[in-house]
Amino acid sequence: GDSVTQMEGPVTLSEEAFLTINCTYTATGYPSLFWYVQYPGEGLQLLLKATKADDKGSNKGFEATYRKETTSFHLEKGSVQVSDSAVYFCALTITGGGNKLTFGTGTQLKVEL
Amino acid sequence: GAGVSQSPSNKVTEKGKDVELRCDPISGHTALYWYRQSLGQGLEFLIYFQGNSAPDKSGLPSDRFSAERTGGSVSTLTIQRTQQEDSAVYLCASSLDGGNQPQHFGDGTRLSIL
């Protein structure tokens, strides 16, 4: 079946540090890939997405590139801020069949001054 | 606002009772999804609606769980004879047409079974 594996947290960084959260996937079909973010006390929000190989999704300084050859969609940000502290979820959908999301387990990020 | 609305935000009930969770999707969104977020299982898909039909119920964990959607809008997730393992945050999401459109999530209902 389809699955998403992302790096375990929590990840603790100092402000302005470089962030990478690894995500790899297994899919029976051709997936679209997503990063969702859940800030403390808030609901899930779409952060960025990519729908085909070599696409780069970007938003709020975060980027992720759809790598079909390595089945990966790693999340990166060049300089994190305290306000980026949240739980980040990598997810996929398979086109057709309603596009239900399959999520990774989530990675908690804590950014300190 | 125009987002996905879920109620109640919190629900505490005794084991064995039935509960109903409500989701009001974004107006005009034909696709509606229920997910469950729990400590042990992470985020899991439960059921997908396209209009009033549920073409994918594969994530419902047992026959104690059911859901319906009426008028192509509001959906209700019902859990009968609740068990402690049903304790979780139940999330609802909607998207424009169930295609490759982003899903917009509500804030969830936190269900606690005593």
PDB file of C-alpha atoms in Angstrom:
ATOM      1  CA  GLY A   1       0.000   0.000   0.000  1.00  0.00           C
ATOM      2  CA  ASP A   2       0.889   3.671  -0.053  1.00  0.00           C
ATOM      3  CA  SER A   3       2.977   5.038   2.789  1.00  0.00           C
ATOM      4  CA  VAL A   4       5.015   8.041   3.874  1.00  0.00           C
ATOM      5  CA  THR A   5       8.061   7.942   6.110  1.00  0.00           C
ATOM      6  CA  GLN A   6       9.435  11.090   7.674  1.00  0.00           C
ATOM      7  CA  MET A   7      12.206  11.722  10.109  1.00  0.00           C
ATOM      8  CA  GLU A   8      11.499  11.374  13.792  1.00  0.00           C
ATOM      9  CA  GLY A   9      11.302  14.427  15.949  1.00  0.00           C
ATOM     10  CA  PRO A  10      11.468  16.505  17.888  1.00  0.00           C
ATOM     11  CA  VAL A  11      13.924  18.674  16.023  1.00  0.00           C
ATOM     12  CA  THR A  12      15.322  21.620  17.970  1.00  0.00           C
ATOM     13  CA  LEU A  13      17.119  24.419  16.130  1.00  0.00           C
ATOM     14  CA  SER A  14      18.401  27.861  16.900  1.00  0.00           C
ATOM     15  CA  GLU A  15      16.840  30.788  15.102  1.00  0.00           C
ATOM     16  CA  GLU A  16      18.344  31.382  11.628  1.00  0.00           C
ATOM     17  CA  ALA A  17      19.553  27.780  11.374  1.00  0.00           C
ATOM     18  CA  PHE A  18      19.034  25.704   8.227  1.00  0.00           C
ATOM     19  CA  LEU A  19      16.181  23.199   8.351  1.00  0.00           C
ATOM     20  CA  THR A  20      15.791  19.879   6.590  1.00  0.00           C
ATOM     21  CA  ILE A  21      13.006  17.426   7.375  1.00  0.00           C
ATOM     22  CA  ASN A  22      13.346  14.233   5.380  1.00  0.00           C
ATOM     23  CA  CYS A  23      10.364  12.558   3.743  1.00  0.00           C
ATOM     24  CA  THR A  24      10.256   9.482   1.532  1.00  0.00           C
ATOM     25  CA  TYR A  25       7.274   7.710   0.080  1.00  0.00           C
ATOM     26  CA  THR A  26       6.030   4.449  -1.358  1.00  0.00           C
ATOM     27  CA  ALA A  27       3.149   4.666  -3.804  1.00  0.00           C
ATOM     28  CA  THR A  28       1.291   2.242  -6.034  1.00  0.00           C
ATOM     29  CA  GLY A  29       0.393   4.946  -8.513  1.00  0.00           C
ATOM     30  CA  TYR A  30       1.670   8.383  -9.427  1.00  0.00           C
ATOM     31  CA  PRO A  31       1.381  10.550  -6.320  1.00  0.00           C
ATOM     32  CA  SER A  32       1.006  14.212  -5.612  1.00  0.00           C
ATOM     33  CA  LEU A  33       3.060  15.262  -2.600  1.00  0.00           C
ATOM     34  CA  PHE A  34       2.285  17.726   0.162  1.00  0.00           C
ATOM     35  CA  TRP A  35       3.632  19.284   3.308  1.00  0.00           C
ATOM     36  CA  TYR A  36       1.071  20.279   5.923  1.00  0.00           C
ATOM     37  CA  VAL A  37       1.850  22.261   9.074  1.00  0.00           C
ATOM     38  CA  GLN A  38       0.066  22.299  12.418  1.00  0.00           C
ATOM     39  CA  TYR A  39       0.905  25.280  14.619  1.00  0.00           C
ATOM     40  CA  PRO A  40       0.257  24.944  18.366  1.00  0.00           C
ATOM     41  CA  GLY A  41      -3.466  25.030  19.064  1.00  0.00           C
ATOM     42  CA  GLU A  42      -4.383  25.338  15.395  1.00  0.00           C
ATOM     43  CA  GLY A  43      -5.650  23.095  12.634  1.00  0.00           C
ATOM     44  CA  LEU A  44      -3.731  21.559   9.766  1.00  0.00           C
ATOM     45  CA  GLN A  45      -2.748  23.964   7.015  1.00  0.00           C
ATOM     46  CA  LEU A  46      -1.364  23.214   3.598  1.00  0.00           C
ATOM     47  CA  LEU A  47       2.194  24.537   3.415  1.00  0.00           C
ATOM     48  CA  LEU A  48       3.210  23.518  -0.095  1.00  0.00           C
ATOM     49  CA  LYS A  49       2.637  20.885  -2.743  1.00  0.00           C
ATOM     50  CA  ALA A  50       4.107  19.359  -5.899  1.00  0.00           C
ATOM     51  CA  THR A  51       2.154  17.314  -8.383  1.00  0.00           C
ATOM     52  CA  LYS A  52       4.792  15.886 -10.704  1.00  0.00           C
ATOM     53  CA  ALA A  53       8.412  14.864 -10.762  1.00  0.00           C
ATOM     54  CA  ASP A  54      10.995  17.669 -10.470  1.00  0.00           C
ATOM     55  CA  ASP A  55       8.322  20.179  -9.404  1.00  0.00           C
ATOM     56  CA  LYS A  56       9.365  22.434  -6.542  1.00  0.00           C
ATOM     57  CA  GLY A  57       6.736  23.569  -4.086  1.00  0.00           C
ATOM     58  CA  SER A  58       7.470  26.698  -2.079  1.00  0.00           C
ATOM     59  CA  ASN A  59       5.758  28.897   0.484  1.00  0.00           C
ATOM     60  CA  LYS A  60       6.804  31.133   3.397  1.00  0.00           C
ATOM     61  CA  GLY A  61      10.485  30.436   2.687  1.00  0.00           C
ATOM     62  CA  PHE A  62       9.991  26.659   2.760  1.00  0.00           C
ATOM     63  CA  GLU A  63      10.789  24.532  -0.282  1.00  0.00           C
ATOM     64  CA  ALA A  64      10.486  20.888  -1.274  1.00  0.00           C
ATOM     65  CA  THR A  65      11.341  19.209  -4.575  1.00  0.00           C
ATOM     66  CA  TYR A  66       9.526  16.116  -5.870  1.00  0.00           C
ATOM     67  CA  ARG A  67      12.291  13.585  -6.569  1.00  0.00           C
ATOM     68  CA  LYS A  68      10.900  10.553  -8.324  1.00  0.00           C
ATOM     69  CA  GLU A  69      14.274   8.803  -8.619  1.00  0.00           C
ATOM     70  CA  THR A  70      14.737   8.812  -4.844  1.00  0.00           C
ATOM     71  CA  THR A  71      10.994   8.833  -3.960  1.00  0.00           C
ATOM     72  CA  SER A  72      11.614  11.798  -1.710  1.00  0.00           C
ATOM     73  CA  PHE A  73      10.108  15.189  -0.886  1.00  0.00           C
ATOM     74  CA  HIS A  74      12.390  16.731   1.722  1.00  0.00           C
ATOM     75  CA  LEU A  75      11.330  20.003   3.335  1.00  0.00           C
ATOM     76  CA  GLU A  76      13.956  22.766   3.603  1.00  0.00           C
ATOM     77  CA  LYS A  77      14.193  26.303   4.868  1.00  0.00           C
ATOM     78  CA  GLY A  78      17.298  28.402   4.826  1.00  0.00           C
ATOM     79  CA  SER A  79      16.727  30.360   8.011  1.00  0.00           C
ATOM     80  CA  VAL A  80      14.107  29.292  10.539  1.00  0.00           C
ATOM     81  CA  GLN A  81      12.294  31.602  12.924  1.00  0.00           C
ATOM     82  CA  VAL A  82      10.726  30.988  16.312  1.00  0.00           C
ATOM     83  CA  SER A  83       7.338  31.342  14.616  1.00  0.00           C
ATOM     84  CA  ASP A  84       8.105  28.239  12.520  1.00  0.00           C
ATOM     85  CA  SER A  85       7.781  26.060  15.622  1.00  0.00           C
ATOM     86  CA  ALA A  86       5.077  23.544  14.718  1.00  0.00           C
ATOM     87  CA  VAL A  87       4.467  19.950  13.677  1.00  0.00           C
ATOM     88  CA  TYR A  88       5.145  19.250  10.002  1.00  0.00           C
ATOM     89  CA  PHE A  89       3.425  16.421   8.125  1.00  0.00           C
ATOM     90  CA  CYS A  90       4.464  14.997   4.781  1.00  0.00           C
ATOM     91  CA  ALA A  91       1.593  13.472   2.813  1.00  0.00           C
ATOM     92  CA  LEU A  92       0.633  12.027  -0.548  1.00  0.00           C
ATOM     93  CA  THR A  93      -2.456  11.439  -2.618  1.00  0.00           C
ATOM     94  CA  ILE A  94      -2.908   9.161  -5.577  1.00  0.00           C
ATOM     95  CA  THR A  95      -4.783  10.685  -8.489  1.00  0.00           C
ATOM     96  CA  GLY A  96      -8.254   9.231  -8.794  1.00  0.00           C
ATOM     97  CA  GLY A  97     -10.312   7.601  -6.084  1.00  0.00           C
ATOM     98  CA  GLY A  98     -10.969  10.831  -4.271  1.00  0.00           C
ATOM     99  CA  ASN A  99      -7.398  11.793  -3.460  1.00  0.00           C
ATOM    100  CA  LYS A 100      -7.460  10.797   0.190  1.00  0.00           C
ATOM    101  CA  LEU A 101      -4.318  11.899   2.010  1.00  0.00           C
ATOM    102  CA  THR A 102      -1.822   9.408   3.397  1.00  0.00           C
ATOM    103  CA  PHE A 103       0.264  11.104   6.076  1.00  0.00           C
ATOM    104  CA  GLY A 104       3.620  10.552   7.657  1.00  0.00           C
ATOM    105  CA  THR A 105       3.850  10.500  11.427  1.00  0.00           C
ATOM    106  CA  GLY A 106       4.742  14.174  11.716  1.00  0.00           C
ATOM    107  CA  THR A 107       7.928  15.925  12.835  1.00  0.00           C
ATOM    108  CA  GLN A 108       7.835  18.414  15.661  1.00  0.00           C
ATOM    109  CA  LEU A 109      10.081  21.433  15.136  1.00  0.00           C
ATOM    110  CA  LYS A 110      11.076  23.714  17.968  1.00  0.00           C
ATOM    111  CA  VAL A 111      13.022  26.856  17.175  1.00  0.00           C
ATOM    112  CA  GLU A 112      14.764  28.651  20.023  1.00  0.00           C
ATOM    113  CA  LEU A 113      16.265  32.132  20.256  1.00  0.00           C
TER     114      LEU A 113
ATOM    115  CA  GLY B   1     -15.506  32.819   8.222  1.00  0.00           C
ATOM    116  CA  ALA B   2     -15.521  30.671   5.116  1.00  0.00           C
ATOM    117  CA  GLY B   3     -13.466  27.775   6.459  1.00  0.00           C
ATOM    118  CA  VAL B   4     -14.395  24.235   7.463  1.00  0.00           C
ATOM    119  CA  SER B   5     -16.346  24.265  10.705  1.00  0.00           C
ATOM    120  CA  GLN B   6     -16.481  21.363  13.143  1.00  0.00           C
ATOM    121  CA  SER B   7     -18.552  20.898  16.263  1.00  0.00           C
ATOM    122  CA  PRO B   8     -18.256  20.320  19.094  1.00  0.00           C
ATOM    123  CA  SER B   9     -14.645  21.355  19.552  1.00  0.00           C
ATOM    124  CA  ASN B  10     -14.363  19.076  22.565  1.00  0.00           C
ATOM    125  CA  LYS B  11     -16.449  16.097  23.634  1.00  0.00           C
ATOM    126  CA  VAL B  12     -16.063  14.037  26.779  1.00  0.00           C
ATOM    127  CA  THR B  13     -18.279  10.997  27.144  1.00  0.00           C
ATOM    128  CA  GLU B  14     -18.477   7.731  28.993  1.00  0.00           C
ATOM    129  CA  LYS B  15     -17.476   4.431  27.488  1.00  0.00           C
ATOM    130  CA  GLY B  16     -20.441   2.773  25.788  1.00  0.00           C
ATOM    131  CA  LYS B  17     -22.231   5.985  24.830  1.00  0.00           C
ATOM    132  CA  ASP B  18     -22.894   7.068  21.244  1.00  0.00           C
ATOM    133  CA  VAL B  19     -21.427  10.323  19.908  1.00  0.00           C
ATOM    134  CA  GLU B  20     -22.093  12.465  16.852  1.00  0.00           C
ATOM    135  CA  LEU B  21     -19.497  14.768  15.347  1.00  0.00           C
ATOM    136  CA  ARG B  22     -20.467  17.433  12.843  1.00  0.00           C
ATOM    137  CA  CYS B  23     -18.619  18.949   9.911  1.00  0.00           C
ATOM    138  CA  ASP B  24     -19.706  21.929   7.845  1.00  0.00           C
ATOM    139  CA  PRO B  25     -17.473  22.143   4.754  1.00  0.00           C
ATOM    140  CA  ILE B  26     -16.536  25.166   2.705  1.00  0.00           C
ATOM    141  CA  SER B  27     -19.496  26.240   0.602  1.00  0.00           C
ATOM    142  CA  GLY B  28     -19.338  24.768  -2.876  1.00  0.00           C
ATOM    143  CA  HIS B  29     -16.868  22.025  -1.997  1.00  0.00           C
ATOM    144  CA  THR B  30     -18.204  18.710  -3.245  1.00  0.00           C
ATOM    145  CA  ALA B  31     -15.551  16.507  -1.624  1.00  0.00           C
ATOM    146  CA  LEU B  32     -15.474  15.928   2.126  1.00  0.00           C
ATOM    147  CA  TYR B  33     -13.063  13.802   4.141  1.00  0.00           C
ATOM    148  CA  TRP B  34     -12.868  12.563   7.717  1.00  0.00           C
ATOM    149  CA  TYR B  35      -9.533  11.776   9.348  1.00  0.00           C
ATOM    150  CA  ARG B  36      -8.517  10.760  12.851  1.00  0.00           C
ATOM    151  CA  GLN B  37      -5.426  11.960  14.687  1.00  0.00           C
ATOM    152  CA  SER B  38      -4.344   9.878  17.637  1.00  0.00           C
ATOM    153  CA  LEU B  39      -1.097   9.462  19.559  1.00  0.00           C
ATOM    154  CA  GLY B  40      -0.604   5.854  18.636  1.00  0.00           C
ATOM    155  CA  GLN B  41      -1.717   5.914  15.017  1.00  0.00           C
ATOM    156  CA  GLY B  42      -0.907   9.390  13.719  1.00  0.00           C
ATOM    157  CA  LEU B  43      -3.217  10.828  11.078  1.00  0.00           C
ATOM    158  CA  GLU B  44      -5.503   8.234   9.488  1.00  0.00           C
ATOM    159  CA  PHE B  45      -8.061   8.512   6.710  1.00  0.00           C
ATOM    160  CA  LEU B  46     -11.548   7.376   7.662  1.00  0.00           C
ATOM    161  CA  ILE B  47     -14.025   8.128   4.865  1.00  0.00           C
ATOM    162  CA  TYR B  48     -14.452  10.238   1.727  1.00  0.00           C
ATOM    163  CA  PHE B  49     -17.664  11.756   0.370  1.00  0.00           C
ATOM    164  CA  GLN B  50     -18.268  13.018  -3.130  1.00  0.00           C
ATOM    165  CA  GLY B  51     -21.581  14.819  -2.865  1.00  0.00           C
ATOM    166  CA  ASN B  52     -23.795  12.652  -0.678  1.00  0.00           C
ATOM    167  CA  SER B  53     -22.148   9.385  -1.700  1.00  0.00           C
ATOM    168  CA  ALA B  54     -19.231   7.715   0.062  1.00  0.00           C
ATOM    169  CA  PRO B  55     -17.152   5.930  -2.582  1.00  0.00           C
ATOM    170  CA  ASP B  56     -14.362   5.205  -0.110  1.00  0.00           C
ATOM    171  CA  LYS B  57     -15.148   4.017   3.422  1.00  0.00           C
ATOM    172  CA  SER B  58     -12.009   1.934   3.685  1.00  0.00           C
ATOM    173  CA  GLY B  59     -10.616   3.753   6.714  1.00  0.00           C
ATOM    174  CA  LEU B  60     -13.547   3.228   9.076  1.00  0.00           C
ATOM    175  CA  PRO B  61     -12.029   1.075  11.845  1.00  0.00           C
ATOM    176  CA  SER B  62     -15.127  -0.926  12.774  1.00  0.00           C
ATOM    177  CA  ASP B  63     -18.857  -1.169  12.173  1.00  0.00           C
ATOM    178  CA  ARG B  64     -19.371   1.080  15.202  1.00  0.00           C
ATOM    179  CA  PHE B  65     -18.308   3.960  12.965  1.00  0.00           C
ATOM    180  CA  SER B  66     -20.633   5.426  10.363  1.00  0.00           C
ATOM    181  CA  ALA B  67     -21.001   8.706   8.531  1.00  0.00           C
ATOM    182  CA  GLU B  68     -23.499  10.441   6.354  1.00  0.00           C
ATOM    183  CA  ARG B  69     -23.692  13.599   4.339  1.00  0.00           C
ATOM    184  CA  THR B  70     -26.877  15.381   3.394  1.00  0.00           C
ATOM    185  CA  GLY B  71     -27.600  18.047   0.815  1.00  0.00           C
ATOM    186  CA  GLY B  72     -24.053  17.782  -0.420  1.00  0.00           C
ATOM    187  CA  SER B  73     -23.010  19.841   2.561  1.00  0.00           C
ATOM    188  CA  VAL B  74     -22.990  18.978   6.268  1.00  0.00           C
ATOM    189  CA  SER B  75     -21.605  15.617   7.340  1.00  0.00           C
ATOM    190  CA  THR B  76     -22.048  13.721  10.592  1.00  0.00           C
ATOM    191  CA  LEU B  77     -19.660  11.070  11.890  1.00  0.00           C
ATOM    192  CA  THR B  78     -21.305   8.757  14.404  1.00  0.00           C
ATOM    193  CA  ILE B  79     -19.497   6.439  16.777  1.00  0.00           C
ATOM    194  CA  GLN B  80     -21.687   3.907  18.555  1.00  0.00           C
ATOM    195  CA  ARG B  81     -20.839   2.196  21.852  1.00  0.00           C
ATOM    196  CA  THR B  82     -17.647   4.227  22.248  1.00  0.00           C
ATOM    197  CA  GLN B  83     -14.470   2.577  23.501  1.00  0.00           C
ATOM    198  CA  GLN B  84     -11.435   4.176  25.102  1.00  0.00           C
ATOM    199  CA  GLU B  85      -9.375   3.548  21.977  1.00  0.00           C
ATOM    200  CA  ASP B  86     -11.760   5.883  20.111  1.00  0.00           C
ATOM    201  CA  SER B  87     -10.226   8.819  21.994  1.00  0.00           C
ATOM    202  CA  ALA B  88      -8.617  11.038  19.355  1.00  0.00           C
ATOM    203  CA  VAL B  89      -8.970  14.273  17.439  1.00  0.00           C
ATOM    204  CA  TYR B  90     -11.386  13.834  14.542  1.00  0.00           C
ATOM    205  CA  LEU B  91     -10.585  16.092  11.620  1.00  0.00           C
ATOM    206  CA  CYS B  92     -12.775  17.029   8.707  1.00  0.00           C
ATOM    207  CA  ALA B  93     -11.496  18.432   5.422  1.00  0.00           C
ATOM    208  CA  SER B  94     -13.114  19.556   2.208  1.00  0.00           C
ATOM    209  CA  SER B  95     -11.881  20.205  -1.293  1.00  0.00           C
ATOM    210  CA  LEU B  96     -13.430  21.693  -4.373  1.00  0.00           C
ATOM    211  CA  ASP B  97     -14.031  18.502  -6.334  1.00  0.00           C
ATOM    212  CA  GLY B  98     -11.987  15.636  -4.887  1.00  0.00           C
ATOM    213  CA  GLY B  99      -9.503  15.980  -7.697  1.00  0.00           C
ATOM    214  CA  ASN B 100      -6.056  17.440  -7.314  1.00  0.00           C
ATOM    215  CA  GLN B 101      -7.323  20.392  -5.299  1.00  0.00           C
ATOM    216  CA  PRO B 102      -5.900  21.080  -1.838  1.00  0.00           C
ATOM    217  CA  GLN B 103      -7.858  19.866   1.164  1.00  0.00           C
ATOM    218  CA  HIS B 104      -8.826  22.475   3.739  1.00  0.00           C
ATOM    219  CA  PHE B 105      -9.049  21.248   7.304  1.00  0.00           C
ATOM    220  CA  GLY B 106     -11.247  22.214  10.220  1.00  0.00           C
ATOM    221  CA  ASP B 107      -9.881  22.612  13.737  1.00  0.00           C
ATOM    222  CA  GLY B 108     -11.128  19.172  14.730  1.00  0.00           C
ATOM    223  CA  THR B 109     -13.192  17.643  17.508  1.00  0.00           C
ATOM    224  CA  ARG B 110     -11.193  16.336  20.469  1.00  0.00           C
ATOM    225  CA  LEU B 111     -13.027  13.237  21.704  1.00  0.00           C
ATOM    226  CA  SER B 112     -12.210  11.813  25.121  1.00  0.00           C
ATOM    227  CA  ILE B 113     -13.748   8.544  26.286  1.00  0.00           C
ATOM    228  CA  LEU B 114     -13.728   8.027  30.031  1.00  0.00           C
TER     229      LEU B 114
END
